[in-house]
Short mmCIF file of C-alpha atoms and ligand atoms in Angstrom, two decimals:
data_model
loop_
_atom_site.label_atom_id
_atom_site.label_comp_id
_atom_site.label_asym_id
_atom_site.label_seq_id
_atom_site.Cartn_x
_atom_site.Cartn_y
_atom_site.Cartn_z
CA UNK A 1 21.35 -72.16 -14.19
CA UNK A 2 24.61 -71.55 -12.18
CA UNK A 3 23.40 -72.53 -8.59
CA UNK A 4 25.18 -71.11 -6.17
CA UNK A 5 28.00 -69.93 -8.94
CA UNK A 6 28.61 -66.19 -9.84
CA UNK A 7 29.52 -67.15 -13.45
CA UNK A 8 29.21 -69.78 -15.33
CA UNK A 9 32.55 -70.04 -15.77
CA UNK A 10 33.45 -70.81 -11.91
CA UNK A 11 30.44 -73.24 -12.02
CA UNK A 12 32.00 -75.00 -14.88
CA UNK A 13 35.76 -74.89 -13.13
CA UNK A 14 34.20 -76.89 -10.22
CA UNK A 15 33.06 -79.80 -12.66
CA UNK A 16 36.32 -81.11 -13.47
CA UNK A 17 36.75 -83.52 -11.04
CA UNK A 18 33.28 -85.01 -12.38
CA UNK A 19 33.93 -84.18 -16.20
CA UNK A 20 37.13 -86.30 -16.30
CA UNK A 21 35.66 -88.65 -13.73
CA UNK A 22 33.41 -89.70 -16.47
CA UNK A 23 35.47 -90.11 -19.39
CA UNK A 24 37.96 -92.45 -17.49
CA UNK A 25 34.93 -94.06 -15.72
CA UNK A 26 33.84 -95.07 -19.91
CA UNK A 27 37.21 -95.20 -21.15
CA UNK A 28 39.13 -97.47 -18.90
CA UNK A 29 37.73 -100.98 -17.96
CA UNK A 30 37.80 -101.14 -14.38
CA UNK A 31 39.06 -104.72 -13.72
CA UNK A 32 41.84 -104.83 -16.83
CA UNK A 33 42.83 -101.19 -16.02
CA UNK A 34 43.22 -101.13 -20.16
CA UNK A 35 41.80 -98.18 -22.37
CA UNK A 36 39.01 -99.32 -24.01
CA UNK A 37 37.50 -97.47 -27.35
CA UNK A 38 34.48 -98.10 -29.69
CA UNK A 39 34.65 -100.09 -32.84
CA UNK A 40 37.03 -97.76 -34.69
CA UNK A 41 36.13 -98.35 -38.70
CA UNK A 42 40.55 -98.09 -39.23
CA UNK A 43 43.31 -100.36 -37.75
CA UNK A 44 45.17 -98.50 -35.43
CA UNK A 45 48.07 -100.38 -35.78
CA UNK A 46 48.38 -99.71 -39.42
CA UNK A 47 47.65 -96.15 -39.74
CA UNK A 48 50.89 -94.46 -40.62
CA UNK A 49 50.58 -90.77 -39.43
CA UNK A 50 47.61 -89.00 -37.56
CA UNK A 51 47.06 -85.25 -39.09
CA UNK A 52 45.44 -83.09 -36.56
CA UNK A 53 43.79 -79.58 -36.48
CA UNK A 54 41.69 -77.49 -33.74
CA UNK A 55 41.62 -73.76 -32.85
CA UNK A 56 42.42 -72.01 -29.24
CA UNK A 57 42.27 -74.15 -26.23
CA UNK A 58 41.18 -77.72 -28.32
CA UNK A 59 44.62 -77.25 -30.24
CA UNK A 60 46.33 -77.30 -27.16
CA UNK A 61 44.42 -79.97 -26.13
CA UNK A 62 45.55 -81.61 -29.59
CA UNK A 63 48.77 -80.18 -28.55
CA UNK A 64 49.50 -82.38 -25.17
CA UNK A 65 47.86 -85.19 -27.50
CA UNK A 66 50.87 -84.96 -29.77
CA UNK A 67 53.44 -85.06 -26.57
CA UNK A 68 51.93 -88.15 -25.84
CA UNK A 69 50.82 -90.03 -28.86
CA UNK A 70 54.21 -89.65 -29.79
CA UNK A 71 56.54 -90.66 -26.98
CA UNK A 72 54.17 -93.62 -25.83
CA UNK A 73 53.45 -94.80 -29.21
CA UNK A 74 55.71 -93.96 -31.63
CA UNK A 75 53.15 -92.54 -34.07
CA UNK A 76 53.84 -89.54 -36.07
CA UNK A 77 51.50 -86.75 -35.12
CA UNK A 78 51.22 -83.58 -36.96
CA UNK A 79 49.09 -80.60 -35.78
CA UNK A 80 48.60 -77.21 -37.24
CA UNK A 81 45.80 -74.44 -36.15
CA UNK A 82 43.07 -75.15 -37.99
CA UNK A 83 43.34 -71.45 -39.36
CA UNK A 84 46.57 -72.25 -41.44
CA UNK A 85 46.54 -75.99 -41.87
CA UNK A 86 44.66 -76.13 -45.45
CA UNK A 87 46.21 -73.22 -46.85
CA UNK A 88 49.77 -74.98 -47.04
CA UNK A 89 48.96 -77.94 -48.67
CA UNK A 90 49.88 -80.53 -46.67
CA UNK A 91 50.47 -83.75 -48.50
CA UNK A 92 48.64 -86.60 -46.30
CA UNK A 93 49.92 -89.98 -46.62
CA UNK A 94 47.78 -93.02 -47.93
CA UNK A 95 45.73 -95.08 -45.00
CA UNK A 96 45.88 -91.84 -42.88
CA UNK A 97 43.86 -90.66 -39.86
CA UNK A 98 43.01 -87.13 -39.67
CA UNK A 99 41.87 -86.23 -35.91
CA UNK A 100 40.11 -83.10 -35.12
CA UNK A 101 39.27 -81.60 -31.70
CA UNK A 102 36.27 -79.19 -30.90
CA UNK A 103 34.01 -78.66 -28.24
CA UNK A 104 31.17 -77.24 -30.29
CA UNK A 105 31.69 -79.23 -33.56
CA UNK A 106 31.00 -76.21 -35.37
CA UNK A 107 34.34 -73.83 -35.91
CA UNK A 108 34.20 -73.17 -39.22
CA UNK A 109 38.32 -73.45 -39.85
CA UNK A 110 38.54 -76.66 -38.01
CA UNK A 111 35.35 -77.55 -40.41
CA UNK A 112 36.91 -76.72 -43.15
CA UNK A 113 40.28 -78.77 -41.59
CA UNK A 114 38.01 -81.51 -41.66
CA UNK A 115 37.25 -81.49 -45.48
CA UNK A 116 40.55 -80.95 -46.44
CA UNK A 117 41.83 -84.24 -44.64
CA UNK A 118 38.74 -86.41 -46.10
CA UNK A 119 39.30 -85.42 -49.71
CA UNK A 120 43.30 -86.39 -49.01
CA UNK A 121 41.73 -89.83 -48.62
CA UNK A 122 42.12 -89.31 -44.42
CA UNK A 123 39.68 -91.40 -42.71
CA UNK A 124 38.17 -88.67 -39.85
CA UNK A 125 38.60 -89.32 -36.07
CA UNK A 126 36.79 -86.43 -33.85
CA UNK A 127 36.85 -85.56 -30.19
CA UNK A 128 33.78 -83.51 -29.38
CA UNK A 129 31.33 -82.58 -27.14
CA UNK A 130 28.43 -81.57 -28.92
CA UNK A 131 27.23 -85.52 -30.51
CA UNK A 132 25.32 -83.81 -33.04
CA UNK A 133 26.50 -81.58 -34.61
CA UNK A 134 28.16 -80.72 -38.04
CA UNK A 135 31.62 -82.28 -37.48
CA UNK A 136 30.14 -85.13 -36.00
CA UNK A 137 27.72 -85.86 -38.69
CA UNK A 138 31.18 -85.71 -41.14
CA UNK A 139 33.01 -88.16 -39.14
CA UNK A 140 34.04 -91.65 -39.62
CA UNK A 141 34.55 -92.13 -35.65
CA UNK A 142 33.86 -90.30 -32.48
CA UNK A 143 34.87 -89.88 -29.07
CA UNK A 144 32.52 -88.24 -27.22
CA UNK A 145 34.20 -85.60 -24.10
CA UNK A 146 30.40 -85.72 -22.63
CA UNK A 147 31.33 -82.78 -20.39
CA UNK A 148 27.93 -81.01 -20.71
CA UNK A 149 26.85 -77.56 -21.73
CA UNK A 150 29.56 -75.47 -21.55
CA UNK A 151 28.27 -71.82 -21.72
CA UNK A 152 31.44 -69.48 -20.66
CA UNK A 153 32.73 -68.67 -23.71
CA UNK A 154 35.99 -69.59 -22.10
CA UNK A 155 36.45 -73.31 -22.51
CA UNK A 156 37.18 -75.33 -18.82
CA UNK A 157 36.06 -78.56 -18.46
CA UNK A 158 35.18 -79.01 -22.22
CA UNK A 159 39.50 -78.78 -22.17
CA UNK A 160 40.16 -80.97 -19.27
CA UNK A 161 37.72 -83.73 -20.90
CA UNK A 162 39.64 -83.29 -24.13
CA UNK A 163 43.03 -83.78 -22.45
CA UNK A 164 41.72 -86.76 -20.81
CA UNK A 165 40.21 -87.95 -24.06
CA UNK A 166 43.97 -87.69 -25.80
CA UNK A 167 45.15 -89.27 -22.98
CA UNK A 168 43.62 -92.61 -22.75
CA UNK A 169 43.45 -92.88 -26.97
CA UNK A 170 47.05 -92.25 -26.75
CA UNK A 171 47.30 -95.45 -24.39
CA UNK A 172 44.75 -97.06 -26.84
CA UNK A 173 46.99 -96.52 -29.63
CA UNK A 174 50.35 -97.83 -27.44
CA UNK A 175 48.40 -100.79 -27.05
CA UNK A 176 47.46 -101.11 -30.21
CA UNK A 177 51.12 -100.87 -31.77
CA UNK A 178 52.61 -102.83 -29.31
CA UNK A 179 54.66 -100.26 -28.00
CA UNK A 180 54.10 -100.01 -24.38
CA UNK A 181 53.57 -103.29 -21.99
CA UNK A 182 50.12 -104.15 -20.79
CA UNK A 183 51.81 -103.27 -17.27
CA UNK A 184 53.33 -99.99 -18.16
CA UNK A 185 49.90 -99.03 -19.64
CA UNK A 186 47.94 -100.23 -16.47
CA UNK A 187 50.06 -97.91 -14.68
CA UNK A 188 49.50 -94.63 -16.44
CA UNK A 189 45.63 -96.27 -16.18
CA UNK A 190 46.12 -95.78 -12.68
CA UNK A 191 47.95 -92.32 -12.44
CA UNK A 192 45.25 -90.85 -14.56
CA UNK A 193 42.38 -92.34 -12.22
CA UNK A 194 44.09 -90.52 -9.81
CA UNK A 195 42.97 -87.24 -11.62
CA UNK A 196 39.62 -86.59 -10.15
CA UNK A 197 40.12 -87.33 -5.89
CA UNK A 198 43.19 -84.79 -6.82
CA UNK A 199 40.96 -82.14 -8.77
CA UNK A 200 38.57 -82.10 -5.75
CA UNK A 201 41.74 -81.47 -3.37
CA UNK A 202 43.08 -78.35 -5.73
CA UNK A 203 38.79 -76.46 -5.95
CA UNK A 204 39.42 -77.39 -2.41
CA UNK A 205 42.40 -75.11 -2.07
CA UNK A 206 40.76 -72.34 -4.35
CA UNK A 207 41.47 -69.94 -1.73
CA UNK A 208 46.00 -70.86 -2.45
CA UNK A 209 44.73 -69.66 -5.74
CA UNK A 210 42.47 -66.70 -5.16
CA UNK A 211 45.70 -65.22 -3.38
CA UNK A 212 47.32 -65.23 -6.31
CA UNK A 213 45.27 -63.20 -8.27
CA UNK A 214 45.92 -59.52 -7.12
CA UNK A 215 49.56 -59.40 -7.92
CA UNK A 216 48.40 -60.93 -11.67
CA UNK A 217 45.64 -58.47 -11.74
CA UNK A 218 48.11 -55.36 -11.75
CA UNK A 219 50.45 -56.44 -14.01
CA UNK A 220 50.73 -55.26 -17.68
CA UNK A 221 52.59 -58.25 -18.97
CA UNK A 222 52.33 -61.98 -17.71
CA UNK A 223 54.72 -64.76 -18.98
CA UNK A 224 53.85 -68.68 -18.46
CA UNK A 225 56.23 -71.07 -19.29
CA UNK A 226 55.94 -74.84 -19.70
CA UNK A 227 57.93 -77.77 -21.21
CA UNK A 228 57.32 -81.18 -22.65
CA UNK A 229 53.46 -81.48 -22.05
CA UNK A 230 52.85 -78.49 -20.43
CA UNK A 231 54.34 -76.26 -22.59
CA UNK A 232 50.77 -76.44 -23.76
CA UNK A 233 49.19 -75.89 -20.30
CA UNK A 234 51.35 -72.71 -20.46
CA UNK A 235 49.62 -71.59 -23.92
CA UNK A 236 46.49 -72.46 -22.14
CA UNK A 237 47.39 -70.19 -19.21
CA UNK A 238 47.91 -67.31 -20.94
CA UNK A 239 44.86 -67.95 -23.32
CA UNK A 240 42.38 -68.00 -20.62
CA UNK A 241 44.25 -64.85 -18.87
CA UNK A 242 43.90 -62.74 -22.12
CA UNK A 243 40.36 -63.81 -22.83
CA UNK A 244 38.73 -63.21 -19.16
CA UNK A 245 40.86 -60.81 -17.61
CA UNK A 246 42.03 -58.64 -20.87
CA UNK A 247 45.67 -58.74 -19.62
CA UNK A 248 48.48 -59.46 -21.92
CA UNK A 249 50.07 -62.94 -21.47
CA UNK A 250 52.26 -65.50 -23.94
CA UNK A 251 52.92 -68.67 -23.53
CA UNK A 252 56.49 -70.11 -24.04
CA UNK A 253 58.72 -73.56 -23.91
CA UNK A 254 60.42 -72.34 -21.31
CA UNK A 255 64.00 -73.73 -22.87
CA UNK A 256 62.97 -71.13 -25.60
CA UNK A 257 62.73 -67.75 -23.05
CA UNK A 258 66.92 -67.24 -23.68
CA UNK A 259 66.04 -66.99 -27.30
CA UNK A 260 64.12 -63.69 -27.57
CA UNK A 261 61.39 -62.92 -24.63
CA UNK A 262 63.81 -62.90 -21.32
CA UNK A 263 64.07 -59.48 -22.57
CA UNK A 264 61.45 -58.39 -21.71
CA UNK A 265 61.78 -59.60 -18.38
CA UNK A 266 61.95 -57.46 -15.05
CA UNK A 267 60.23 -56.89 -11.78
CA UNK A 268 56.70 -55.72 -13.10
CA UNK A 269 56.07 -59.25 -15.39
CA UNK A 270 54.98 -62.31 -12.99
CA UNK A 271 56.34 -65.54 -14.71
CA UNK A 272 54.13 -68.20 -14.37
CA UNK A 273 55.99 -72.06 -14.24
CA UNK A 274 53.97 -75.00 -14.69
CA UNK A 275 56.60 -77.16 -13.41
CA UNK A 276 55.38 -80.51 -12.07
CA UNK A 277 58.30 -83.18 -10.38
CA UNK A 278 59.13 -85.07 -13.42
CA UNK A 279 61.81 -85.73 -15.99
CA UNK A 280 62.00 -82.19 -17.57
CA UNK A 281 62.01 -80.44 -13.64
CA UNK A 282 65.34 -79.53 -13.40
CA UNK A 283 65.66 -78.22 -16.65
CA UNK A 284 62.50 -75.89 -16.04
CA UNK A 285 64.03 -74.87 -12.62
CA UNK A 286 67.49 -73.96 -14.34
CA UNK A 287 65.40 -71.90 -16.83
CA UNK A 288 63.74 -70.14 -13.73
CA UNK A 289 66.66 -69.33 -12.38
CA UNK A 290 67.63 -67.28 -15.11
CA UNK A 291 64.46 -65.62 -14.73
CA UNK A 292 64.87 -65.11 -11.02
CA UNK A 293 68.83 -63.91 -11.67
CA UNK A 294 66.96 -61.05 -13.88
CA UNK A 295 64.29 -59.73 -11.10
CA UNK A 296 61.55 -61.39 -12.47
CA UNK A 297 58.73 -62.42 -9.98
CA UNK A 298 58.18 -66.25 -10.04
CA UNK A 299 55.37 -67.73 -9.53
CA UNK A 300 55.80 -71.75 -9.12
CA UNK A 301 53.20 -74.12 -9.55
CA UNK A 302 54.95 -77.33 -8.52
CA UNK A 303 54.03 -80.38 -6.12
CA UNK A 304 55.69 -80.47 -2.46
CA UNK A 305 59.20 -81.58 -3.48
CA UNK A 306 59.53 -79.68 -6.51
CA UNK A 307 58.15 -76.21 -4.60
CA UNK A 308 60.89 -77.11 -1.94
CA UNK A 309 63.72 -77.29 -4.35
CA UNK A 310 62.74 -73.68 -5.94
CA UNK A 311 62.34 -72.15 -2.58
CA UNK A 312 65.32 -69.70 -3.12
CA UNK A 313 63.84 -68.00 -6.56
CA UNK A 314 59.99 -68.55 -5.99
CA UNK A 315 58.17 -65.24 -5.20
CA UNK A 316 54.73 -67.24 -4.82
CA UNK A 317 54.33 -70.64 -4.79
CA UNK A 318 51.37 -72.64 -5.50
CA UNK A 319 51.38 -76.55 -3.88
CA UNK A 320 49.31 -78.61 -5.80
CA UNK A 321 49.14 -82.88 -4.96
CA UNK A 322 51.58 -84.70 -6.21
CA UNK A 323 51.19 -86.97 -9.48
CA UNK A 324 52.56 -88.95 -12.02
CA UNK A 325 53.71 -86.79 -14.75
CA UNK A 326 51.96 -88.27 -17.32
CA UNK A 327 48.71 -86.89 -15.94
CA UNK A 328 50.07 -83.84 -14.73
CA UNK A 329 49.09 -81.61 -17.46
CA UNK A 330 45.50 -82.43 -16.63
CA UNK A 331 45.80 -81.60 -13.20
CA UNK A 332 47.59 -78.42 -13.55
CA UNK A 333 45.17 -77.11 -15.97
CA UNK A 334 42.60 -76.45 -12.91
CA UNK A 335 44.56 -73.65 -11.84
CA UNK A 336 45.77 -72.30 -14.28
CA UNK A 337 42.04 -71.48 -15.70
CA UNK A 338 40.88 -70.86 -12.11
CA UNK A 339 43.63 -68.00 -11.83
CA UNK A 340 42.20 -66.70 -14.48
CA UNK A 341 39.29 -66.51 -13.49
CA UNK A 342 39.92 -64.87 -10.04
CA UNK A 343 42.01 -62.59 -12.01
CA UNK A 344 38.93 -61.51 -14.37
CA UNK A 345 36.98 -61.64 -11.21
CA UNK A 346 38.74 -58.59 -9.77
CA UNK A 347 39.70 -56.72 -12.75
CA UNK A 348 35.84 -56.58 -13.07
CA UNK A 349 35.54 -57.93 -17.05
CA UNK A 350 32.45 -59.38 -18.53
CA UNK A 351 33.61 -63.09 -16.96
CA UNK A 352 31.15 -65.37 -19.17
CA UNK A 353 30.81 -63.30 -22.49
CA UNK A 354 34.01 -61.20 -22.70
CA UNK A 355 34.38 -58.68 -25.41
CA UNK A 356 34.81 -59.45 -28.73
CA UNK A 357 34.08 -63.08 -28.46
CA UNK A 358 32.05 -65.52 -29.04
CA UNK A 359 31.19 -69.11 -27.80
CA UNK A 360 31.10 -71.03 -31.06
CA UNK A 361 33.34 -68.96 -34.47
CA UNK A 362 31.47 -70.03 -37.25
CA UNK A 363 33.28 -67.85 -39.66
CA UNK A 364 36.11 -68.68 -40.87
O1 M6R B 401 34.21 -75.17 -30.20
P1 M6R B 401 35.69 -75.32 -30.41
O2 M6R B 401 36.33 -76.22 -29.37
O3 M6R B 401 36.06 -75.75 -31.80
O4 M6R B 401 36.29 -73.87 -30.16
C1 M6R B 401 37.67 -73.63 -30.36
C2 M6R B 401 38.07 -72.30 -29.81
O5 M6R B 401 37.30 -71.26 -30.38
C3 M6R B 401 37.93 -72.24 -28.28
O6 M6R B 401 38.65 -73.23 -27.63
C4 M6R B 401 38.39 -70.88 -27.74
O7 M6R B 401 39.78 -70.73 -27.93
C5 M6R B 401 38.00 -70.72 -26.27
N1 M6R B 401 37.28 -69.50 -26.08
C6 M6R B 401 39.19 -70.79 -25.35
O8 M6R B 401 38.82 -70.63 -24.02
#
């Protein structure tokens, strides 16, 4: 049931710190601070590209994946919605892993993904939370996300456990190729155990959120814009906003907003920046700017010091703890669904089952 919950979905928001709790309680070894996998039936250290495919919210997991496989690695990574990916032929190369994402193991493109990659000759790596079902049964390896039942049709802590999940086999696959020291990878052990006291802190704070949610909730148009690994907590943002609340929202790189969309930019369309302290900040914030410089309403999710340097252009700000910025994306994902949820809340939509959706797309 949902206890003391209205939906399922806010029941399901406040298991995050819990969810990802558990996946870095099985996939980090507590003493060595190293990630630790199962008996993978392929040498990680000899695969030569990773092919990957999912649909809505488990592509962007995919999506983060990719930011990090890469850059900590070295690893090619390609990704593709599921949707699209067999119908161009890819050509996958020999000794290949093909790595799909899913909560329900059962969306019929990412399925059909699946196929495609093992008659390329891909062995199949999946990252699911449903252990038996169809895409399970069709893999050559699993990691399990072991978040529970999810039953909102919008996915939350299914997402957060697949981020998680990316993250630590993306340290498992540094390790593996030699690319990162045992010391560098102990640390960004350590910022992503960090993850679930600072998840408590932000449900803690819901209310910092909740006061966001009228000025979203009259708006016609909302904008979120990310970079580096949260470009795809920005897709993710305005994902969960369209699905629950019915309210029109894209996702961009925010580098990419002088390129077409800052058009459409004035006082009516919050912009929402997921803009952790970090490498890529002052980038974002000179992107914001130009925002700001057009009358757009800017709404900053950023940690203490990075809140305190947009001061000037922020129309809301959201504080959230400050972390390493390799875990960030995980951590900022809480709020960005819980907005969204508070949003739907008070526009009054069908939170749990909204229109035209279902939980698990089985056709294609
Ligand atoms: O069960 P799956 O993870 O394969 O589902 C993929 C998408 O259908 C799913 O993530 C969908 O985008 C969610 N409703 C997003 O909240």
């Amino acid at each position: 049931g949902k206890g003391n919950f209205r939906h399922f979905m806010e029941k399901e928001l406040h298991e995050h710190p819990v969810v990802i709790g558990d996946v870095l309680h099985r996939m980090i070894d507590a003493t060595t601070r190293m990630p630790v996998l199962p008996a993978l039936p392929f040498n990680l250290a000899r695969v030569p590209r990773i092919t990957f495919s999912a649909c809505g919210s488990a592509y962007y997991a995919g999506l983060t994946g990719k930011f990090w496989l890469e850059s900590l690695s070295r690893l090619p990574m390609d990704a593709d919605v599921a949707s699209e990916f067999r119908y161009r032929a890819p050509p996958l190369p020999e000794g290949g892993l093909g790595l799909l994402v899913s909560q329900s193991g059962e969306t019929a493109d990412t399925l059909a993904a699946l196929r495609y990659m093992r008659a390329e000759g891909q062995k199949i790596l999946t990252i699911l939370n449903v252990p038996e079902s169809t895409m399970a049964r069709e893999s050559d390896a699993m990691l399990e996300t072991m978040a529970g039942p999810e039953i909102g049709v919008a996915s939350t802590k299914a997402f957060t456990a697949q981020l998680t999940v990316m993250a630590v086999f993306a340290l498992a696959v540094a390790r593996a190729r030699g690319s990162l020291a045992d010391a560098e990878i102990a640390r960004l052990c350590d910022a992503l155990l960090e993850i679930p006291a600072k998840a408590a802190e932000i449900l803690a704070s819901e209310a910092q959120i909740r006061r966001l949610a009228p000025r979203i909730a009259e708006a016609a148009d909302v904008l979120y814009l990310g970079r580096g690994a949260c470009f795809p907590i920005a897709l993710e943002g305005a994902l969960k906003l369209k699905e629950t609340s019915y309210i029109h929202a894209e996702g961009y790189a925010a580098g990419e907003l002088k390129h077409g969309p800052i058009a459409l930019i004035d006082k009516s369309v919050p912009v929402i920046a997921i803009c952790p302290s970090g490498p890529l900040f002052e980038k974002t914030a000179s992107n914001l700017q130009e925002v700001a410089a057009r009358g757009g309403q800017v709404i900053v999710f950023s940690d203490a010091a990075g809140a305190a340097k947009l001061q000037g252009i922020a129309a809301e700000t959201l504080i959230l703890p400050e972390i390493d910025p390799f875990a960030a994306p995980i951590l900022y994902a809480i709020p960005v669904q819980m907005l969204a949820y508070h949003v739907a809340v008070m526009k009054g939509t069908d939170v749990d089952q909204p229109r035209n959706l279902a939980k698990s797309v089985t056709v294609e």
